[in-house]
């Protein structure tokens, strides 16, 4: 389920799949973004804080190692109110 006023986090270990899925979501008119070491910067962080995206593909490494991302988004009670669900894509790749 995707809701316009909620965020779905997708944990994905494969950047190629992230890009492919994001393009598919864009084709459906949904706002989706990949958040990983290559894409995450101050501008993207600001967009995330403004709830610009409905679907957020996040690498496991971002969830584990990026303190700014975790403290202001993932672990934030205010931000959590907007999270609809968490999905683990390609779970067999995560170890």
Short mmCIF file of N, CA and C in Angstrom, two decimals:
data_model
loop_
_atom_site.label_atom_id
_atom_site.label_comp_id
_atom_site.label_asym_id
_atom_site.label_seq_id
_atom_site.Cartn_x
_atom_site.Cartn_y
_atom_site.Cartn_z
N UNK A 1 0.82 -1.19 0.00
CA UNK A 1 0.00 0.00 0.00
C UNK A 1 0.87 1.25 0.00
N UNK A 2 0.45 2.20 -0.79
CA UNK A 2 1.12 3.50 -0.84
C UNK A 2 0.07 4.56 -0.56
N UNK A 3 0.37 5.47 0.33
CA UNK A 3 -0.55 6.57 0.62
C UNK A 3 0.18 7.88 0.37
N UNK A 4 -0.52 8.84 -0.19
CA UNK A 4 0.10 10.12 -0.55
C UNK A 4 0.68 10.86 0.65
N UNK A 5 0.06 10.71 1.82
CA UNK A 5 0.51 11.46 2.99
C UNK A 5 1.36 10.63 3.94
N UNK A 6 1.87 9.49 3.47
CA UNK A 6 2.70 8.61 4.30
C UNK A 6 3.96 8.21 3.55
N UNK A 7 4.93 7.68 4.29
CA UNK A 7 6.21 7.27 3.71
C UNK A 7 6.38 5.77 3.89
N UNK A 8 6.77 5.09 2.83
CA UNK A 8 7.13 3.69 2.90
C UNK A 8 8.64 3.59 2.74
N UNK A 9 9.29 3.01 3.73
CA UNK A 9 10.72 2.74 3.66
C UNK A 9 10.93 1.36 3.05
N UNK A 10 11.82 1.27 2.09
CA UNK A 10 12.20 -0.01 1.51
C UNK A 10 13.70 -0.17 1.74
N UNK A 11 14.07 -1.18 2.51
CA UNK A 11 15.48 -1.47 2.74
C UNK A 11 15.95 -2.35 1.60
N UNK A 12 16.91 -1.84 0.83
CA UNK A 12 17.37 -2.55 -0.35
C UNK A 12 18.90 -2.55 -0.41
N UNK A 13 19.51 -3.73 -0.50
CA UNK A 13 20.97 -3.79 -0.54
C UNK A 13 21.57 -3.61 -1.93
N UNK A 14 20.73 -3.52 -2.96
CA UNK A 14 21.24 -3.47 -4.34
C UNK A 14 20.85 -2.17 -5.02
N UNK A 15 21.84 -1.33 -5.31
CA UNK A 15 21.58 -0.03 -5.93
C UNK A 15 20.91 -0.16 -7.30
N UNK A 16 21.28 -1.16 -8.07
CA UNK A 16 20.68 -1.34 -9.40
C UNK A 16 19.18 -1.58 -9.28
N UNK A 17 18.77 -2.37 -8.31
CA UNK A 17 17.35 -2.61 -8.11
C UNK A 17 16.65 -1.35 -7.62
N UNK A 18 17.31 -0.61 -6.74
CA UNK A 18 16.73 0.65 -6.27
C UNK A 18 16.40 1.55 -7.46
N UNK A 19 17.36 1.74 -8.32
CA UNK A 19 17.17 2.63 -9.47
C UNK A 19 16.05 2.14 -10.38
N UNK A 20 16.00 0.84 -10.62
CA UNK A 20 14.96 0.27 -11.47
C UNK A 20 13.58 0.47 -10.86
N UNK A 21 13.45 0.17 -9.58
CA UNK A 21 12.16 0.32 -8.91
C UNK A 21 11.73 1.78 -8.83
N UNK A 22 12.67 2.66 -8.56
CA UNK A 22 12.33 4.08 -8.48
C UNK A 22 11.80 4.59 -9.81
N UNK A 23 12.42 4.19 -10.90
CA UNK A 23 11.93 4.60 -12.22
C UNK A 23 10.51 4.08 -12.46
N UNK A 24 10.24 2.86 -12.03
CA UNK A 24 8.89 2.31 -12.17
C UNK A 24 7.88 3.12 -11.35
N UNK A 25 8.24 3.47 -10.13
CA UNK A 25 7.35 4.27 -9.29
C UNK A 25 7.13 5.66 -9.89
N UNK A 26 8.18 6.26 -10.42
CA UNK A 26 8.02 7.56 -11.08
C UNK A 26 7.04 7.44 -12.24
N UNK A 27 7.10 6.34 -12.98
CA UNK A 27 6.18 6.11 -14.09
C UNK A 27 4.73 6.01 -13.63
N UNK A 28 4.52 5.65 -12.38
CA UNK A 28 3.17 5.56 -11.81
C UNK A 28 2.76 6.87 -11.13
N UNK A 29 3.63 7.88 -11.21
CA UNK A 29 3.31 9.16 -10.61
C UNK A 29 3.59 9.25 -9.12
N UNK A 30 4.42 8.34 -8.61
CA UNK A 30 4.75 8.33 -7.19
C UNK A 30 6.13 8.94 -6.96
N UNK A 31 6.29 9.65 -5.87
CA UNK A 31 7.57 10.27 -5.53
C UNK A 31 8.42 9.25 -4.78
N UNK A 32 9.52 8.83 -5.40
CA UNK A 32 10.41 7.83 -4.81
C UNK A 32 11.85 8.31 -4.92
N UNK A 33 12.67 7.85 -3.97
CA UNK A 33 14.07 8.28 -3.94
C UNK A 33 14.94 7.18 -3.35
N UNK A 34 16.19 7.12 -3.80
CA UNK A 34 17.18 6.22 -3.22
C UNK A 34 18.03 7.02 -2.24
N UNK A 35 18.20 6.49 -1.05
CA UNK A 35 19.02 7.14 -0.03
C UNK A 35 20.16 6.18 0.30
N UNK A 36 21.34 6.52 -0.19
CA UNK A 36 22.51 5.69 0.06
C UNK A 36 23.74 6.59 0.09
N UNK A 37 24.90 6.01 0.23
CA UNK A 37 26.13 6.80 0.34
C UNK A 37 26.37 7.68 -0.89
N UNK A 38 25.89 7.27 -2.05
CA UNK A 38 26.10 8.04 -3.28
C UNK A 38 25.13 9.21 -3.41
N UNK A 39 23.94 9.10 -2.83
CA UNK A 39 22.91 10.11 -3.05
C UNK A 39 22.67 11.04 -1.86
N UNK A 40 23.03 10.60 -0.68
CA UNK A 40 22.68 11.35 0.53
C UNK A 40 23.60 12.55 0.73
N UNK A 41 23.00 13.73 0.76
CA UNK A 41 23.73 14.97 1.03
C UNK A 41 22.77 15.94 1.73
N UNK A 42 23.22 17.14 2.00
CA UNK A 42 22.41 18.11 2.74
C UNK A 42 21.12 18.46 2.00
N UNK A 43 21.19 18.57 0.68
CA UNK A 43 19.99 18.91 -0.09
C UNK A 43 18.95 17.80 -0.01
N UNK A 44 19.39 16.56 -0.15
CA UNK A 44 18.45 15.44 -0.06
C UNK A 44 17.90 15.34 1.36
N UNK A 45 18.74 15.55 2.35
CA UNK A 45 18.28 15.50 3.74
C UNK A 45 17.15 16.51 3.97
N UNK A 46 17.32 17.70 3.44
CA UNK A 46 16.29 18.73 3.57
C UNK A 46 14.99 18.30 2.90
N UNK A 47 15.09 17.70 1.72
CA UNK A 47 13.89 17.20 1.03
C UNK A 47 13.20 16.12 1.85
N UNK A 48 13.98 15.24 2.45
CA UNK A 48 13.41 14.17 3.27
C UNK A 48 12.68 14.74 4.48
N UNK A 49 13.24 15.77 5.08
CA UNK A 49 12.59 16.41 6.23
C UNK A 49 11.29 17.11 5.86
N UNK A 50 11.14 17.43 4.58
CA UNK A 50 9.92 18.09 4.09
C UNK A 50 8.89 17.08 3.58
N UNK A 51 9.16 15.79 3.81
CA UNK A 51 8.23 14.72 3.41
C UNK A 51 7.92 14.76 1.91
N UNK A 52 8.94 15.00 1.11
CA UNK A 52 8.77 15.12 -0.33
C UNK A 52 8.49 13.78 -1.01
N UNK A 53 8.92 12.67 -0.40
CA UNK A 53 8.84 11.37 -1.06
C UNK A 53 7.88 10.42 -0.35
N UNK A 54 7.17 9.64 -1.14
CA UNK A 54 6.27 8.63 -0.61
C UNK A 54 7.00 7.30 -0.39
N UNK A 55 8.00 7.05 -1.22
CA UNK A 55 8.75 5.80 -1.15
C UNK A 55 10.22 6.14 -1.03
N UNK A 56 10.86 5.58 -0.01
CA UNK A 56 12.26 5.87 0.24
C UNK A 56 13.04 4.55 0.27
N UNK A 57 13.87 4.34 -0.74
CA UNK A 57 14.75 3.17 -0.77
C UNK A 57 16.00 3.52 0.02
N UNK A 58 16.30 2.70 1.02
CA UNK A 58 17.41 2.98 1.92
C UNK A 58 18.34 1.77 1.96
N UNK A 59 19.62 2.03 1.86
CA UNK A 59 20.58 0.93 1.95
C UNK A 59 20.74 0.51 3.41
N UNK A 60 21.02 -0.75 3.67
CA UNK A 60 21.25 -1.19 5.05
C UNK A 60 22.37 -0.39 5.72
N UNK A 61 23.39 -0.04 4.94
CA UNK A 61 24.52 0.72 5.49
C UNK A 61 24.06 2.09 6.02
N UNK A 62 23.14 2.74 5.31
CA UNK A 62 22.62 4.04 5.78
C UNK A 62 21.94 3.87 7.13
N UNK A 63 21.18 2.81 7.28
CA UNK A 63 20.47 2.58 8.53
C UNK A 63 21.41 2.28 9.69
N UNK A 64 22.51 1.64 9.38
CA UNK A 64 23.44 1.22 10.42
C UNK A 64 24.46 2.31 10.77
N UNK A 65 24.97 3.00 9.76
CA UNK A 65 26.15 3.85 9.99
C UNK A 65 25.92 5.36 9.96
N UNK A 66 24.83 5.84 9.37
CA UNK A 66 24.68 7.28 9.24
C UNK A 66 23.89 7.86 10.41
N UNK A 67 24.59 8.47 11.35
CA UNK A 67 23.96 8.97 12.57
C UNK A 67 22.98 10.11 12.30
N UNK A 68 23.32 11.00 11.39
CA UNK A 68 22.43 12.13 11.08
C UNK A 68 21.12 11.63 10.49
N UNK A 69 21.20 10.71 9.55
CA UNK A 69 20.01 10.14 8.93
C UNK A 69 19.15 9.46 9.99
N UNK A 70 19.77 8.68 10.84
CA UNK A 70 19.04 7.95 11.87
C UNK A 70 18.41 8.86 12.90
N UNK A 71 19.16 9.80 13.43
CA UNK A 71 18.65 10.62 14.52
C UNK A 71 17.55 11.58 14.08
N UNK A 72 17.67 12.14 12.90
CA UNK A 72 16.68 13.14 12.48
C UNK A 72 15.52 12.55 11.68
N UNK A 73 15.68 11.33 11.20
CA UNK A 73 14.60 10.72 10.40
C UNK A 73 14.13 9.40 10.99
N UNK A 74 14.94 8.39 10.90
CA UNK A 74 14.52 7.04 11.27
C UNK A 74 14.08 6.94 12.73
N UNK A 75 14.82 7.52 13.63
CA UNK A 75 14.53 7.40 15.06
C UNK A 75 13.74 8.58 15.62
N UNK A 76 13.35 9.49 14.79
CA UNK A 76 12.62 10.67 15.23
C UNK A 76 11.14 10.34 15.45
N UNK A 77 10.62 10.57 16.66
CA UNK A 77 9.19 10.33 16.89
C UNK A 77 8.30 11.16 15.96
N UNK A 78 8.70 12.39 15.68
CA UNK A 78 7.90 13.24 14.78
C UNK A 78 7.87 12.67 13.37
N UNK A 79 9.02 12.26 12.87
CA UNK A 79 9.09 11.70 11.51
C UNK A 79 8.38 10.35 11.44
N UNK A 80 8.47 9.58 12.52
CA UNK A 80 7.85 8.25 12.55
C UNK A 80 6.33 8.30 12.37
N UNK A 81 5.73 9.41 12.73
CA UNK A 81 4.28 9.56 12.55
C UNK A 81 3.88 9.46 11.08
N UNK A 82 4.81 9.78 10.20
CA UNK A 82 4.53 9.79 8.77
C UNK A 82 4.89 8.48 8.07
N UNK A 83 5.48 7.55 8.81
CA UNK A 83 5.91 6.28 8.21
C UNK A 83 4.75 5.29 8.20
N UNK A 84 4.42 4.82 7.01
CA UNK A 84 3.35 3.84 6.85
C UNK A 84 3.87 2.44 7.15
N UNK A 85 4.99 2.08 6.52
CA UNK A 85 5.54 0.75 6.74
C UNK A 85 7.00 0.65 6.32
N UNK A 86 7.58 -0.48 6.68
CA UNK A 86 8.96 -0.83 6.34
C UNK A 86 8.92 -2.11 5.53
N UNK A 87 9.64 -2.12 4.42
CA UNK A 87 9.69 -3.30 3.56
C UNK A 87 11.16 -3.68 3.39
N UNK A 88 11.45 -4.98 3.46
CA UNK A 88 12.82 -5.45 3.21
C UNK A 88 12.84 -6.14 1.86
N UNK A 89 13.53 -5.53 0.91
CA UNK A 89 13.65 -6.07 -0.44
C UNK A 89 14.93 -6.89 -0.53
N UNK A 90 14.86 -8.01 -1.21
CA UNK A 90 16.03 -8.88 -1.39
C UNK A 90 16.66 -9.24 -0.04
N UNK A 91 15.82 -9.68 0.90
CA UNK A 91 16.28 -9.97 2.26
C UNK A 91 17.38 -11.02 2.29
N UNK A 92 17.41 -11.90 1.32
CA UNK A 92 18.43 -12.94 1.32
C UNK A 92 19.84 -12.38 1.07
N UNK A 93 19.95 -11.12 0.61
CA UNK A 93 21.26 -10.49 0.42
C UNK A 93 21.78 -9.83 1.69
N UNK A 94 20.92 -9.60 2.64
CA UNK A 94 21.30 -8.89 3.86
C UNK A 94 21.85 -9.89 4.87
N UNK A 95 23.06 -9.63 5.33
CA UNK A 95 23.64 -10.54 6.33
C UNK A 95 24.17 -9.77 7.51
#
